[in-house]
mmCIF file of C-alpha atoms in Angstrom:
data_model
loop_
_atom_site.group_PDB
_atom_site.id
_atom_site.type_symbol
_atom_site.label_atom_id
_atom_site.label_comp_id
_atom_site.label_asym_id
_atom_site.label_seq_id
_atom_site.Cartn_x
_atom_site.Cartn_y
_atom_site.Cartn_z
ATOM 1 C CA MET A 1 0.000 0.000 0.000
ATOM 2 C CA LYS A 2 1.378 3.380 -1.046
ATOM 3 C CA LEU A 3 0.928 6.218 1.440
ATOM 4 C CA GLY A 4 1.489 9.974 1.217
ATOM 5 C CA ILE A 5 1.328 12.513 4.048
ATOM 6 C CA MET A 6 1.185 16.280 3.691
ATOM 7 C CA GLN A 7 -0.036 19.495 5.269
ATOM 8 C CA PRO A 8 -3.187 21.064 3.854
ATOM 9 C CA TYR A 9 -2.460 23.832 1.353
ATOM 10 C CA PHE A 10 -4.903 26.253 -0.253
ATOM 11 C CA LEU A 11 -5.200 25.550 -3.995
ATOM 12 C CA PRO A 12 -1.644 24.116 -4.086
ATOM 13 C CA TYR A 13 0.544 23.683 -7.161
ATOM 14 C CA ILE A 14 0.288 20.598 -9.363
ATOM 15 C CA GLY A 15 3.113 18.778 -7.533
ATOM 16 C CA TYR A 16 0.818 18.428 -4.504
ATOM 17 C CA PHE A 17 -1.753 16.616 -6.623
ATOM 18 C CA GLN A 18 0.898 14.510 -8.364
ATOM 19 C CA LEU A 19 1.859 13.137 -4.956
ATOM 20 C CA LEU A 20 -1.773 12.707 -3.941
ATOM 21 C CA ASN A 21 -2.604 10.916 -7.182
ATOM 22 C CA ALA A 22 0.444 8.611 -6.929
ATOM 23 C CA VAL A 23 -0.622 6.914 -3.686
ATOM 24 C CA ASP A 24 -3.463 4.705 -2.434
ATOM 25 C CA LYS A 25 -4.079 6.682 0.752
ATOM 26 C CA TYR A 26 -3.190 10.289 1.552
ATOM 27 C CA VAL A 27 -3.021 11.653 5.087
ATOM 28 C CA ILE A 28 -3.591 15.375 5.569
ATOM 29 C CA TYR A 29 -2.238 16.843 8.805
ATOM 30 C CA ASP A 30 -4.743 18.804 10.855
ATOM 31 C CA ASN A 31 -2.990 18.508 14.220
ATOM 32 C CA ILE A 32 0.380 20.105 13.501
ATOM 33 C CA GLN A 33 1.348 23.688 14.164
ATOM 34 C CA PHE A 34 0.201 26.364 11.730
ATOM 35 C CA THR A 35 3.148 28.166 10.132
ATOM 36 C CA LYS A 36 3.044 31.803 9.094
ATOM 37 C CA LYS A 37 4.160 32.895 5.631
ATOM 38 C CA GLY A 38 3.988 29.338 4.310
ATOM 39 C CA TRP A 39 1.593 27.901 1.742
ATOM 40 C CA ILE A 40 -1.111 26.627 4.074
ATOM 41 C CA ASN A 41 -3.383 29.641 3.589
ATOM 42 C CA ARG A 42 -2.045 31.248 0.423
ATOM 43 C CA ASN A 43 -0.904 30.596 -3.121
ATOM 44 C CA ARG A 44 -0.037 32.273 -6.419
ATOM 45 C CA ILE A 45 -2.133 32.911 -9.498
ATOM 46 C CA LEU A 46 -1.431 34.591 -12.837
ATOM 47 C CA GLN A 47 -2.317 38.278 -12.908
ATOM 48 C CA ASN A 48 -1.401 40.535 -15.813
ATOM 49 C CA GLY A 49 1.322 38.153 -16.929
ATOM 50 C CA LYS A 50 2.963 37.893 -13.498
ATOM 51 C CA ASP A 51 2.472 35.850 -10.336
ATOM 52 C CA ALA A 52 0.271 37.369 -7.628
ATOM 53 C CA LEU A 53 -0.543 36.106 -4.129
ATOM 54 C CA ILE A 54 -4.002 35.058 -3.020
ATOM 55 C CA THR A 55 -4.536 34.601 0.707
ATOM 56 C CA ILE A 56 -7.045 33.277 3.210
ATOM 57 C CA PRO A 57 -6.640 35.725 6.125
ATOM 58 C CA VAL A 58 -6.632 34.072 9.554
ATOM 59 C CA GLU A 59 -7.710 35.419 12.920
ATOM 60 C CA LYS A 60 -4.877 36.559 15.163
ATOM 61 C CA ASP A 61 -4.107 33.916 17.760
ATOM 62 C CA SER A 62 -1.293 32.028 19.471
ATOM 63 C CA ASP A 63 1.538 30.981 17.156
ATOM 64 C CA TYR A 64 1.564 27.603 18.902
ATOM 65 C CA LEU A 65 -1.906 26.481 17.852
ATOM 66 C CA ASN A 66 -2.417 23.639 15.392
ATOM 67 C CA ILE A 67 -3.952 24.203 11.963
ATOM 68 C CA CYS A 68 -7.278 22.755 13.149
ATOM 69 C CA GLN A 69 -7.323 25.298 15.998
ATOM 70 C CA ARG A 70 -6.960 28.324 13.743
ATOM 71 C CA SER A 71 -9.864 30.272 12.270
ATOM 72 C CA VAL A 72 -10.508 32.030 8.990
ATOM 73 C CA SER A 73 -10.701 35.768 9.641
ATOM 74 C CA SER A 74 -14.195 37.190 10.068
ATOM 75 C CA GLY A 75 -12.990 39.999 7.813
ATOM 76 C CA PHE A 76 -12.229 37.668 4.892
ATOM 77 C CA ASP A 77 -13.637 39.427 1.812
ATOM 78 C CA LYS A 78 -14.542 36.416 -0.316
ATOM 79 C CA LYS A 79 -16.145 38.569 -2.998
ATOM 80 C CA LYS A 80 -12.917 40.539 -3.425
ATOM 81 C CA LEU A 81 -10.882 37.347 -3.845
ATOM 82 C CA LEU A 82 -13.351 35.948 -6.365
ATOM 83 C CA ASN A 83 -13.280 39.194 -8.328
ATOM 84 C CA GLN A 84 -9.463 39.048 -8.396
ATOM 85 C CA ILE A 85 -9.619 35.508 -9.800
ATOM 86 C CA LYS A 86 -12.355 36.411 -12.305
ATOM 87 C CA GLU A 87 -10.441 39.386 -13.653
ATOM 88 C CA SER A 88 -7.282 37.316 -13.966
ATOM 89 C CA TYR A 89 -8.831 34.370 -15.795
ATOM 90 C CA ARG A 90 -12.094 35.500 -17.443
ATOM 91 C CA LYS A 91 -10.549 34.973 -20.913
ATOM 92 C CA ALA A 92 -8.964 31.608 -20.044
ATOM 93 C CA PRO A 93 -10.232 28.666 -22.146
ATOM 94 C CA TYR A 94 -11.707 26.704 -19.198
ATOM 95 C CA PHE A 95 -12.987 29.663 -17.170
ATOM 96 C CA ASP A 96 -16.657 28.672 -17.534
ATOM 97 C CA GLU A 97 -15.977 25.169 -16.187
ATOM 98 C CA VAL A 98 -13.596 26.141 -13.389
ATOM 99 C CA MET A 99 -15.083 29.365 -12.023
ATOM 100 C CA PRO A 100 -18.228 27.759 -10.531
ATOM 101 C CA LEU A 101 -16.002 25.296 -8.662
ATOM 102 C CA THR A 102 -13.788 28.175 -7.497
ATOM 103 C CA GLU A 103 -16.842 30.024 -6.189
ATOM 104 C CA GLU A 104 -17.987 26.914 -4.309
ATOM 105 C CA ILE A 105 -14.529 26.605 -2.733
ATOM 106 C CA VAL A 106 -14.104 30.258 -1.748
ATOM 107 C CA ASN A 107 -17.691 30.681 -0.520
ATOM 108 C CA TYR A 108 -17.576 27.540 1.630
ATOM 109 C CA ASP A 109 -19.234 28.408 4.930
ATOM 110 C CA ASP A 110 -16.816 27.100 7.559
ATOM 111 C CA ASN A 111 -14.541 29.298 9.652
ATOM 112 C CA ASN A 112 -12.270 26.472 10.816
ATOM 113 C CA LEU A 113 -9.079 26.902 8.784
ATOM 114 C CA PHE A 114 -8.397 23.193 8.367
ATOM 115 C CA ASP A 115 -11.964 22.316 7.396
ATOM 116 C CA TYR A 116 -12.067 25.209 4.922
ATOM 117 C CA ILE A 117 -8.875 24.095 3.145
ATOM 118 C CA TYR A 118 -9.694 20.377 3.373
ATOM 119 C CA HIS A 119 -12.986 21.046 1.596
ATOM 120 C CA SER A 120 -11.119 22.737 -1.257
ATOM 121 C CA ILE A 121 -8.798 19.733 -1.679
ATOM 122 C CA VAL A 122 -11.754 17.326 -1.761
ATOM 123 C CA LYS A 123 -13.518 19.439 -4.388
ATOM 124 C CA ILE A 124 -10.470 19.667 -6.647
ATOM 125 C CA CYS A 125 -9.868 15.918 -6.361
ATOM 126 C CA GLY A 126 -13.447 15.407 -7.498
ATOM 127 C CA TYR A 127 -12.999 17.736 -10.465
ATOM 128 C CA LEU A 128 -9.777 15.992 -11.516
ATOM 129 C CA ARG A 129 -11.267 12.531 -10.860
ATOM 130 C CA ILE A 130 -8.606 11.591 -8.327
ATOM 131 C CA ASP A 131 -9.987 8.751 -6.192
ATOM 132 C CA THR A 132 -7.198 8.434 -3.605
ATOM 133 C CA GLU A 133 -8.573 7.901 -0.092
ATOM 134 C CA LEU A 134 -8.109 11.012 2.083
ATOM 135 C CA ILE A 135 -7.483 10.580 5.827
ATOM 136 C CA VAL A 136 -7.341 13.329 8.465
ATOM 137 C CA SER A 137 -4.283 12.763 10.670
ATOM 138 C CA SER A 138 -5.997 13.247 14.049
ATOM 139 C CA THR A 139 -8.303 10.280 13.324
ATOM 140 C CA ILE A 140 -5.343 7.861 13.221
ATOM 141 C CA ASP A 141 -4.606 5.892 16.398
ATOM 142 C CA ILE A 142 -0.981 6.859 17.096
ATOM 143 C CA ASP A 143 0.948 8.855 19.685
ATOM 144 C CA HIS A 144 0.304 12.345 18.319
ATOM 145 C CA SER A 145 3.079 13.859 20.408
ATOM 146 C CA LEU A 146 5.569 12.269 18.009
ATOM 147 C CA LYS A 147 7.364 14.625 15.641
ATOM 148 C CA GLY A 148 8.879 14.488 12.166
ATOM 149 C CA GLN A 149 10.075 11.139 10.852
ATOM 150 C CA ALA A 150 8.966 9.244 13.967
ATOM 151 C CA LYS A 151 5.394 10.420 13.442
ATOM 152 C CA VAL A 152 5.471 9.549 9.734
ATOM 153 C CA ILE A 153 6.722 6.030 10.454
ATOM 154 C CA ALA A 154 4.069 5.559 13.148
ATOM 155 C CA ILE A 155 1.344 6.566 10.684
ATOM 156 C CA CYS A 156 2.777 4.251 8.022
ATOM 157 C CA LYS A 157 2.826 1.292 10.415
ATOM 158 C CA THR A 158 -0.683 1.934 11.732
ATOM 159 C CA LEU A 159 -2.110 2.193 8.218
ATOM 160 C CA GLU A 160 -0.008 -0.814 7.104
ATOM 161 C CA ALA A 161 1.791 1.056 4.347
ATOM 162 C CA THR A 162 4.490 -0.809 2.436
ATOM 163 C CA GLU A 163 5.686 2.319 0.614
ATOM 164 C CA TYR A 164 5.875 5.945 1.712
ATOM 165 C CA TYR A 165 5.839 8.699 -0.921
ATOM 166 C CA ASN A 166 7.071 12.182 -0.054
ATOM 167 C CA ALA A 167 7.672 15.387 -1.977
ATOM 168 C CA ILE A 168 11.240 15.838 -3.200
ATOM 169 C CA GLY A 169 11.839 18.630 -0.683
ATOM 170 C CA GLY A 170 11.812 16.099 2.148
ATOM 171 C CA GLN A 171 14.957 14.221 1.119
ATOM 172 C CA GLU A 172 17.009 15.697 3.968
ATOM 173 C CA LEU A 173 14.301 14.975 6.537
ATOM 174 C CA TYR A 174 14.008 11.208 6.145
ATOM 175 C CA SER A 175 16.379 8.261 6.347
ATOM 176 C CA ILE A 176 15.984 5.427 3.826
ATOM 177 C CA THR A 177 17.670 3.087 6.333
ATOM 178 C CA ASP A 178 15.222 3.953 9.124
ATOM 179 C CA PHE A 179 12.258 3.220 6.855
ATOM 180 C CA GLU A 180 13.824 -0.025 5.628
ATOM 181 C CA LYS A 181 14.118 -1.187 9.248
ATOM 182 C CA GLU A 182 10.325 -0.937 9.425
ATOM 183 C CA ASN A 183 9.907 -2.726 6.063
ATOM 184 C CA ILE A 184 8.727 0.473 4.370
ATOM 185 C CA LYS A 185 10.135 1.610 1.032
ATOM 186 C CA LEU A 186 10.842 5.355 0.923
ATOM 187 C CA ASN A 187 10.181 7.197 -2.353
ATOM 188 C CA PHE A 188 10.457 10.858 -3.337
ATOM 189 C CA VAL A 189 8.312 12.409 -6.044
ATOM 190 C CA SER A 190 10.231 14.838 -8.252
ATOM 191 C CA SER A 191 7.976 16.786 -10.623
ATOM 192 C CA ASN A 192 9.046 17.138 -14.227
ATOM 193 C CA PRO A 193 8.797 20.664 -15.683
ATOM 194 C CA VAL A 194 5.147 21.300 -16.551
ATOM 195 C CA GLU A 195 4.456 23.944 -19.184
ATOM 196 C CA TYR A 196 1.295 25.022 -21.001
ATOM 197 C CA LYS A 197 -0.042 28.075 -22.819
ATOM 198 C CA GLN A 198 -0.988 30.970 -20.491
ATOM 199 C CA PHE A 199 -2.598 33.537 -22.788
ATOM 200 C CA THR A 200 0.248 35.026 -24.875
ATOM 201 C CA ASN A 201 2.702 35.891 -22.108
ATOM 202 C CA GLU A 202 5.902 34.145 -21.078
ATOM 203 C CA PHE A 203 5.082 31.052 -19.054
ATOM 204 C CA VAL A 204 5.062 31.476 -15.258
ATOM 205 C CA PRO A 205 5.724 28.051 -13.660
ATOM 206 C CA TRP A 206 4.421 26.347 -10.503
ATOM 207 C CA LEU A 207 1.373 28.512 -9.904
ATOM 208 C CA SER A 208 -1.737 27.284 -8.092
ATOM 209 C CA ILE A 209 -3.597 24.267 -9.475
ATOM 210 C CA LEU A 210 -6.267 26.857 -10.272
ATOM 211 C CA ASP A 211 -4.021 28.216 -13.034
ATOM 212 C CA VAL A 212 -3.500 24.723 -14.454
ATOM 213 C CA MET A 213 -7.259 24.102 -14.432
ATOM 214 C CA MET A 214 -8.079 27.402 -16.133
ATOM 215 C CA PHE A 215 -5.820 26.634 -19.102
ATOM 216 C CA ASN A 216 -6.126 22.844 -19.454
ATOM 217 C CA SER A 217 -8.842 20.209 -19.791
ATOM 218 C CA THR A 218 -9.226 17.541 -17.117
ATOM 219 C CA GLU A 219 -7.839 15.005 -19.608
ATOM 220 C CA GLU A 220 -4.713 17.116 -20.141
ATOM 221 C CA ILE A 221 -4.270 17.596 -16.404
ATOM 222 C CA LYS A 222 -4.603 13.859 -15.769
ATOM 223 C CA LYS A 223 -1.602 13.353 -18.055
ATOM 224 C CA MET A 224 0.331 16.084 -16.195
ATOM 225 C CA LEU A 225 -0.326 14.299 -12.894
ATOM 226 C CA ASN A 226 1.934 11.494 -14.106
ATOM 227 C CA GLU A 227 4.761 13.814 -15.150
ATOM 228 C CA TYR A 228 7.172 13.024 -12.316
ATOM 229 C CA LYS A 229 10.135 10.829 -11.434
ATOM 230 C CA LEU A 230 10.415 8.569 -8.398
ATOM 231 C CA ILE A 231 13.712 8.917 -6.548
#
């Protein structure tokens, strides 16, 4: 059984969904600490030929709270965000198909930060016809005080994974030998360069999956999901 584990990210880049699509089960952390200025609550879209940030504002609170303990700001102007996306992509070839889904994601009525982002991941998986089983980390029967590699291995063993897939950025965090001791094969997913036509401007890589969806059919995206190397 192939297992992936990752934090929740808001409309993440295609590499996130390559990893998700490559495994049988995918654990999404809800009970780890929220990090500021990361990609949990923000991403990049194409705006006037350049990358621009989109953000889910969060309520001010303790920096030590987990993602599932943080709240979407009561001042979140969803209409403003949707207008920003509409103006950026209204002439994109798949705007009419993707914008209703985007509105459903942004307008989702839940102030819990984790639940809000988790909903968006579920909806995009449905649109892309990704059928990987999603599991929320806090529902797994392990010692949740564990950190880093020890926690990952505990999750793998509890879910009876034979292979663990991680994004390429985690190579320095995990030991192949330590996983082998637990009879788990460690793999890293390295995305191949993905390029497609974005209006007439020079291509801006690794934007939100929203950008990929606006310019490509689901069939084309399904092919892109397999554009990676296992290391």
